[in-house]
Short mmCIF file of C-alpha atoms and ligand atoms in Angstrom, two decimals:
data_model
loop_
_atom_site.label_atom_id
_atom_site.label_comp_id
_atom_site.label_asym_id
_atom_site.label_seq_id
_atom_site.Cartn_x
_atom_site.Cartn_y
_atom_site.Cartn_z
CA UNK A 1 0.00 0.00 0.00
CA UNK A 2 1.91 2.96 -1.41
CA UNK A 3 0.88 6.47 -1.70
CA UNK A 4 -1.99 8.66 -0.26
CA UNK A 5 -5.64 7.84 -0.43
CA UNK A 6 -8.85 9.81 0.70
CA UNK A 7 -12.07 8.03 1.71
CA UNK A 8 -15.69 9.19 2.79
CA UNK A 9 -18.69 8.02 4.43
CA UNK A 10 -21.86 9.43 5.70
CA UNK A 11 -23.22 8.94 9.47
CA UNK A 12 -26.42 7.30 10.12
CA UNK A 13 -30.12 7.29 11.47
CA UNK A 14 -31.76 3.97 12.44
CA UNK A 15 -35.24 4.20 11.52
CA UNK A 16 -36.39 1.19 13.86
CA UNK A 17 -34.49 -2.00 15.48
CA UNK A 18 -32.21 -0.88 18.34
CA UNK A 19 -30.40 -2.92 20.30
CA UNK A 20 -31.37 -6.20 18.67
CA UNK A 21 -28.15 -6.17 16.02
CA UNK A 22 -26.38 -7.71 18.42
CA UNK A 23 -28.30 -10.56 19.39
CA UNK A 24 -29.11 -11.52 15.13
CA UNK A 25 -32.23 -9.28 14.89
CA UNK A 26 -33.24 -7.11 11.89
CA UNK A 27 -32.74 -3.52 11.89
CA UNK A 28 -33.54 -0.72 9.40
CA UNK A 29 -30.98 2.14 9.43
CA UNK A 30 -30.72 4.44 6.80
CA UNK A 31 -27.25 6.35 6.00
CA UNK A 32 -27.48 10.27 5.84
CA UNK A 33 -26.16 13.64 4.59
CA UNK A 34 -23.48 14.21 6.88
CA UNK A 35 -20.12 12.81 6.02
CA UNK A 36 -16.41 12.40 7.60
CA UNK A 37 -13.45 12.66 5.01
CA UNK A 38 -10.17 11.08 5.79
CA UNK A 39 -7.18 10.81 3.76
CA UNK A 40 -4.08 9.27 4.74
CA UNK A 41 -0.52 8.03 3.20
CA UNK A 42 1.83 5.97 4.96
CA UNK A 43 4.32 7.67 7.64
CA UNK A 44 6.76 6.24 10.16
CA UNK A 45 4.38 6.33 12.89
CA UNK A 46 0.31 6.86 13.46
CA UNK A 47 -1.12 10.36 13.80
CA UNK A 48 -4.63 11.97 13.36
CA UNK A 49 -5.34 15.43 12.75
CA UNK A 50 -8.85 15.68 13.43
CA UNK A 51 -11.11 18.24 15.10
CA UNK A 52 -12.86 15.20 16.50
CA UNK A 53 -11.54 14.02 19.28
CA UNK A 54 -10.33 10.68 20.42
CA UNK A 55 -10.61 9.21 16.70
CA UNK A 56 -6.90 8.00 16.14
CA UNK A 57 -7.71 4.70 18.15
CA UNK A 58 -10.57 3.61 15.65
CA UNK A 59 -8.99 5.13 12.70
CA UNK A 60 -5.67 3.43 13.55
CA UNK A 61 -7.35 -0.23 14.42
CA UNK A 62 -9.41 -0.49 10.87
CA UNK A 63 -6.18 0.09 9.10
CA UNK A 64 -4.46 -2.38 11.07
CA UNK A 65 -7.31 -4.75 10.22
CA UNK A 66 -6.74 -4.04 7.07
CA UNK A 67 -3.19 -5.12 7.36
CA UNK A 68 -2.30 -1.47 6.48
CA UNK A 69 1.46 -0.12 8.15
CA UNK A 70 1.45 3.50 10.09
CA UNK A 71 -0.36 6.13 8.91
CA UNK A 72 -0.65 9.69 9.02
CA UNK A 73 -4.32 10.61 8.84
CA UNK A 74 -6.19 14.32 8.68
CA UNK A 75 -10.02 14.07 8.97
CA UNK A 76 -12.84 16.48 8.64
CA UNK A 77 -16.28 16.07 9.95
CA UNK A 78 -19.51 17.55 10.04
CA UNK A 79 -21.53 14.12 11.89
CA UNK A 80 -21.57 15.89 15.51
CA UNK A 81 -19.65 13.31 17.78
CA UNK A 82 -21.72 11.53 20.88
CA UNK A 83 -25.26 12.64 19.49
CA UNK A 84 -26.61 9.47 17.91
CA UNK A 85 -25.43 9.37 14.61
CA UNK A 86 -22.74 7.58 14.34
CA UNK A 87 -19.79 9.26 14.38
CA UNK A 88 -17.34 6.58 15.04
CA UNK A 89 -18.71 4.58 11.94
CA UNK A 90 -18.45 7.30 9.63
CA UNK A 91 -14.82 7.65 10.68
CA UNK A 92 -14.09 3.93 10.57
CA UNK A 93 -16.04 3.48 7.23
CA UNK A 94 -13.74 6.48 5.45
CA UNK A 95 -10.61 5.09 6.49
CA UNK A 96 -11.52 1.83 4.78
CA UNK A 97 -12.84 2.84 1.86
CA UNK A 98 -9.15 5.22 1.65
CA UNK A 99 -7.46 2.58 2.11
CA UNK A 100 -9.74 -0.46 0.12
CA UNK A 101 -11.96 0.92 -1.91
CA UNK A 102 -12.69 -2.03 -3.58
CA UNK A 103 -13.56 -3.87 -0.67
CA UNK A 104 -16.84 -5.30 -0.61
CA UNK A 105 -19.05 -3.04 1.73
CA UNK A 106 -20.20 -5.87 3.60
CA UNK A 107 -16.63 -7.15 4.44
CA UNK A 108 -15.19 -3.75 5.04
CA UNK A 109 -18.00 -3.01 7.31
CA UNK A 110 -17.23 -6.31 9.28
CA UNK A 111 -13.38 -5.31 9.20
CA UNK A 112 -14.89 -1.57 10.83
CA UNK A 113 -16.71 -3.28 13.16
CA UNK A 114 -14.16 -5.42 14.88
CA UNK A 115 -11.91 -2.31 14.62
CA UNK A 116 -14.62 -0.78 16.60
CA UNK A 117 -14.75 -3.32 19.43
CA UNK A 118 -10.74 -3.57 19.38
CA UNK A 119 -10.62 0.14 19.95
CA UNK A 120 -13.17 0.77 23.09
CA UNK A 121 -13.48 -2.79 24.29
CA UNK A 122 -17.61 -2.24 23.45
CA UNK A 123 -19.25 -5.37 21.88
CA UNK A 124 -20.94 -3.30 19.53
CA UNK A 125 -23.05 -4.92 17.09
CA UNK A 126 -22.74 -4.70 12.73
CA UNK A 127 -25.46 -1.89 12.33
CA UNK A 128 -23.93 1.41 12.24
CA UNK A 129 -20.98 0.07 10.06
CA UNK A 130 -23.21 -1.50 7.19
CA UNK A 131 -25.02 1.59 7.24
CA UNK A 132 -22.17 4.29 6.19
CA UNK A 133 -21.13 1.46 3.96
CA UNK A 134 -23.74 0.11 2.34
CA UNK A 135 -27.18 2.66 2.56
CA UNK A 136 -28.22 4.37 -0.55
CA UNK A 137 -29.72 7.72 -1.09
CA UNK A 138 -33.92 7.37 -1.08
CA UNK A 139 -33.46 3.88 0.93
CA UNK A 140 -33.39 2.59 4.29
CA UNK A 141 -31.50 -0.67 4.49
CA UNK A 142 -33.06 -3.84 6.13
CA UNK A 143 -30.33 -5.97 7.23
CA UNK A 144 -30.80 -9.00 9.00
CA UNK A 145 -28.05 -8.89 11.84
CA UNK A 146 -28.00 -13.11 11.69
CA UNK A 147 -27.25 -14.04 8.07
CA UNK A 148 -25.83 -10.45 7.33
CA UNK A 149 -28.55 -10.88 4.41
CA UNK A 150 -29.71 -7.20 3.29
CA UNK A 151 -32.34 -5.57 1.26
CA UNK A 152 -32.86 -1.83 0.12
CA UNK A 153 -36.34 -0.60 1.23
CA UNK A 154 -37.30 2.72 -0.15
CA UNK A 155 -37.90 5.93 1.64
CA UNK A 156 -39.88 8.12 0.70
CA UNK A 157 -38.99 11.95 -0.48
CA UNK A 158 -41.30 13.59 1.55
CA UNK A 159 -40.91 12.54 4.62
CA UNK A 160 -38.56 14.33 7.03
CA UNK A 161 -36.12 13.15 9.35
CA UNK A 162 -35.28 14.68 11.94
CA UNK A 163 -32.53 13.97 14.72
CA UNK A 164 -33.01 15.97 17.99
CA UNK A 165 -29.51 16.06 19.77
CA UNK A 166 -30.24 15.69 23.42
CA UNK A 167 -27.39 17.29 24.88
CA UNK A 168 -26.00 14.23 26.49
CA UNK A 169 -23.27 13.46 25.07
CA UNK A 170 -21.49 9.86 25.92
CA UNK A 171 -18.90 7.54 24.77
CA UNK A 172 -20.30 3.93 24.38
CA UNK A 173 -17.31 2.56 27.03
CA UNK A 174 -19.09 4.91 29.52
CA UNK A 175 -22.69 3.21 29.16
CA UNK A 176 -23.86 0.04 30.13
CA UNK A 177 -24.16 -1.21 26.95
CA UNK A 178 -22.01 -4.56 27.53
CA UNK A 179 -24.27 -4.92 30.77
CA UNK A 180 -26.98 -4.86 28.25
CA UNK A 181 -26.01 -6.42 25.60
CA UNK A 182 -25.00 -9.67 28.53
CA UNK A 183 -28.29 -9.71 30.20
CA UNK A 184 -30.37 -9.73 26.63
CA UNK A 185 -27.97 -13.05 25.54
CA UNK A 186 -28.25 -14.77 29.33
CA UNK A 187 -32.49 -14.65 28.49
CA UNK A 188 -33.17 -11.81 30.92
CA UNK A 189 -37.03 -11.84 30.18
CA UNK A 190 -37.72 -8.13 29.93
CA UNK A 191 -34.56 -7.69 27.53
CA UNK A 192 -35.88 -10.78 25.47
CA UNK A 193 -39.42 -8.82 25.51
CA UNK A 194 -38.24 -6.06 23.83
CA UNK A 195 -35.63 -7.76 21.88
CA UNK A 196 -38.73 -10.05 20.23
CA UNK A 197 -41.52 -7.35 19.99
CA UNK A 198 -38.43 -4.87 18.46
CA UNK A 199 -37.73 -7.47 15.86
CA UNK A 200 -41.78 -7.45 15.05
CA UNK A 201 -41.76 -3.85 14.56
CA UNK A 202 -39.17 -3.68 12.06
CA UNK A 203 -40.84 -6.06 9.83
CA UNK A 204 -43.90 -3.86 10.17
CA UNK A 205 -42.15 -0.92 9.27
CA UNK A 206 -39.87 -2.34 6.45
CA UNK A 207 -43.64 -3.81 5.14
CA UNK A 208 -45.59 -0.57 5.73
CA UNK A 209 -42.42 1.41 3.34
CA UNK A 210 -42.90 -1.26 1.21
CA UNK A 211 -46.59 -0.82 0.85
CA UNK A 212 -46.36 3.15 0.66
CA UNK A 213 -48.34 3.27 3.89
CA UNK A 214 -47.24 5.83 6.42
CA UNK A 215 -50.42 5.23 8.86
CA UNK A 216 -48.38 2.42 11.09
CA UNK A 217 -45.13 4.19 11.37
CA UNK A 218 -45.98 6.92 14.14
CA UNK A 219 -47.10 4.21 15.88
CA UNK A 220 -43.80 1.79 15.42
CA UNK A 221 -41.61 4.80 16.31
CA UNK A 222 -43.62 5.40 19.44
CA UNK A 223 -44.03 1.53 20.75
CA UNK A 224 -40.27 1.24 20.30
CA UNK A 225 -39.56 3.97 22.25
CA UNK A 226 -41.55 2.74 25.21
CA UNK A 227 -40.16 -0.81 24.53
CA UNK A 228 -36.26 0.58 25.11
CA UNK A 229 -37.92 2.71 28.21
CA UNK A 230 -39.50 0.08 30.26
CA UNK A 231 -37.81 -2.97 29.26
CA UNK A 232 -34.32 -2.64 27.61
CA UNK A 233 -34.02 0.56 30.32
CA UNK A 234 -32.04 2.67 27.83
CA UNK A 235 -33.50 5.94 28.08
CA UNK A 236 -33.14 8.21 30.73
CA UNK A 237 -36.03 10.57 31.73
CA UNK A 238 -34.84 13.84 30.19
CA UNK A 239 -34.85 12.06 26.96
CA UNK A 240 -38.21 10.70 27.65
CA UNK A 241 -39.45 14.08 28.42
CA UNK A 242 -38.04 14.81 24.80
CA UNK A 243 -39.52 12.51 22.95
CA UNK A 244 -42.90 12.84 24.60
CA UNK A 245 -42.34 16.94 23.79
CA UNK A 246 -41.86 15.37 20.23
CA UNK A 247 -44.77 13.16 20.00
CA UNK A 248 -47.05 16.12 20.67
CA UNK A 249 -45.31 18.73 18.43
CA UNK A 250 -47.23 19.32 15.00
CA UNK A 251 -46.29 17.28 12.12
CA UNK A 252 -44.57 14.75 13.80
CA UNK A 253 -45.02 11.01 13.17
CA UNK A 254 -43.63 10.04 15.39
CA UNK A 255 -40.25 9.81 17.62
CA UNK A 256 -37.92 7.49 19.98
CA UNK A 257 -34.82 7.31 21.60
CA UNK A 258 -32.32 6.39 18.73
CA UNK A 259 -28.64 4.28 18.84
CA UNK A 260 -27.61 3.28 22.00
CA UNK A 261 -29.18 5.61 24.49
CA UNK A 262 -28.26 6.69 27.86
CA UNK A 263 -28.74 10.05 26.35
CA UNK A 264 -27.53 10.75 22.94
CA UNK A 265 -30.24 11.74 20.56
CA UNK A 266 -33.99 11.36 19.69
CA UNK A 267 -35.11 9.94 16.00
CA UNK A 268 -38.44 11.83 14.50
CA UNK A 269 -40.29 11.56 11.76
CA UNK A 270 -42.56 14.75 9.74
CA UNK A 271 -44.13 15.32 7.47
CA UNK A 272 -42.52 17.24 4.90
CA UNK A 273 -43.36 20.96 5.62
CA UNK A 274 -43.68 20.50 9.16
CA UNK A 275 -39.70 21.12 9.97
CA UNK A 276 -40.16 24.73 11.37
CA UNK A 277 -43.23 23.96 13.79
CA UNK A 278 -41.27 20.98 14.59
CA UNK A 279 -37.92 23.14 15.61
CA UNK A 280 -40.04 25.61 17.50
CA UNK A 281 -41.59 23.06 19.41
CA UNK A 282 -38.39 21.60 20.39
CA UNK A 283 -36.68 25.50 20.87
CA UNK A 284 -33.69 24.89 23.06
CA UNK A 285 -32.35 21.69 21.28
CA UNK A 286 -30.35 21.26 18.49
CA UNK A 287 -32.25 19.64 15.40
CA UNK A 288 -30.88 18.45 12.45
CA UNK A 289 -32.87 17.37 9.35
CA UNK A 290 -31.37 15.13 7.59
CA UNK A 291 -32.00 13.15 4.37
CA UNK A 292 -30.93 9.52 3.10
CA UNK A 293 -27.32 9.47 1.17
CA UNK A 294 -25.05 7.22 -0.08
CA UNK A 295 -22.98 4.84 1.88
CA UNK A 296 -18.99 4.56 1.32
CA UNK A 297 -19.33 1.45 -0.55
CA UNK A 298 -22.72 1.75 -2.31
CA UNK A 299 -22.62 1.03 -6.07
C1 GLA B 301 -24.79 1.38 18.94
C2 GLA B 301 -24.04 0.16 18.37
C3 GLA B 301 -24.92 -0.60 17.39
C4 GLA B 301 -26.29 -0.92 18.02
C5 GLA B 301 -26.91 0.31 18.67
C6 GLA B 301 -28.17 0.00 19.41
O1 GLA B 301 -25.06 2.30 17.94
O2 GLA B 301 -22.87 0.57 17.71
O3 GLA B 301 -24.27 -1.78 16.99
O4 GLA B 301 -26.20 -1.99 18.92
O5 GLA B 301 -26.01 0.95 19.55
O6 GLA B 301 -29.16 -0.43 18.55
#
């Protein structure tokens, strides 16, 4: 590997299916407008120059996976770090398609992924990663977590996503998201509860896109969110008191907790038009609208 390379890859939303990627469930995240560039070329030893920080650990460990020597690395960002979408696999997705952009997505979003758990010690699941690598502009992608099987569904133009940043701000190693991720695979029965009845709701939602029918989706959104609240136990009550501020604001779906919670951000959905009631409403918190893009290694 000889000379210097540049790579890019959007952040994400996931529409419906958390915490279940990690236990061979079937989520439906989307990939969206806001992108980290890296570019790299080989150097004597590893360095990031990044206005994020904390990214030379993840950025370092995918080109390791990919068998790459030192690097020195600048990156640019505009996915906001610790809000929700998925900063980290934005930043792990561009290094990898720099360095391999021939890669298969779904391999180099595998290679990101163990990068990911090598770097923070989290046993995070494939999600976020086949997201920025494989999601395509006008589509959510429904990936089955188990066979790694996935299938475009499209979204449509006018609805509106919107992403409201909570203003808790976390790094995965400082949640309890091994602690959840354990008692979900030892059968815990409230974890299994939400894990099955999650599962349910994606293939409602994937099959309501499908169908061009946005009646069920408020509802999803909304059933999910009180799923992760009561029995997964992700949320925390100021985001509650978000989403709920959400739910009534006009326009709106629908909204829930979003990624892995214990803060972070909230997921909405409008209709299209409704963006500026929708910000007043929520006056006070950042909200970003965002719409589907490309993933690193879409073709
Ligand atoms: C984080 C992880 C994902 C997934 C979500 C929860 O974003 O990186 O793998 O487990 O939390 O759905």
């Amino acid at each position: 590997m000889n000379g210097s390379w540049t790579g890019r890859a959007p952040g994400r939303v996931n529409l419906i299916g958390e915490h279940v990627d990690y236990l061979g469930g079937v989520v439906l995240p989307a990939a969206v407008d806001r992108f980290t560039t890296v570019s790299g070329a080989p150097a004597e030893g590893w360095s990031l120059v990044s206005d994020v920080p904390e990214g030379l650990p993840y950025a370092r460990a995918v080109a390791e996976e990919l068998g790459a020597p030192a690097q020195a690395m600048r990156a640019t960002s505009d996915v906001p770090p610790g809000a929700g979408l998925s900063s980290s696999a934005a930043l792990l997705v561009a290094v990898a398609a720099g360095l391999e952009p021939d890669l298969d997505g779904a391999a180099a979003a595998l290679a990101c992924q163990r990068a990911e758990q090598r770097a923070t010690g989290v046993q995070v699941g494939v999600m976020d990663q086949f997201a920025a690598a494989l999601g395509r502009r006008g589509h959510a992608l429904l990936l089955d977590c188990a066979t790694l099987a996935y299938r475009r569904v499209p979204f449509p133009d006018d609805l509106v996503i919107a992403v409201v940043d909570s203003g808790v701000h976390r790094s995965l190693a400082d949640t309890p998201y091994n602690q959840r991720r354990h008692e979900a695979e030892s059968g815990m029965p409230k974890r299994r509860r939400h894990v099955e009845s999650e599962v349910e709701r994606v293939r409602a939602f994937a099959a309501a896109l499908d169908a061009g029918e946005r009646g069920p989706l408020g509802e999803l959104l909304k059933a999910s969110h009180r799923s992760l609240r009561d029995d997964f136990e992700v949320s925390t009550p100021a985001v509650d008191a978000l989403v709920e501020r959400a739910w009534a604001a006009p326009g709106c779906l629908g909204a829930r907790i979003m990624g892995a919670g214990f803060g972070g951000s909230v997921l909405a959905l409008l209709e299209s038009g409704a963006e500026a009631g929708f910000a007043a409403a929520l006056d006070g918190w950042t909200v970003r609208f965002c719409r589907t893009a490309d993933g690193a290694f879409a073709r």
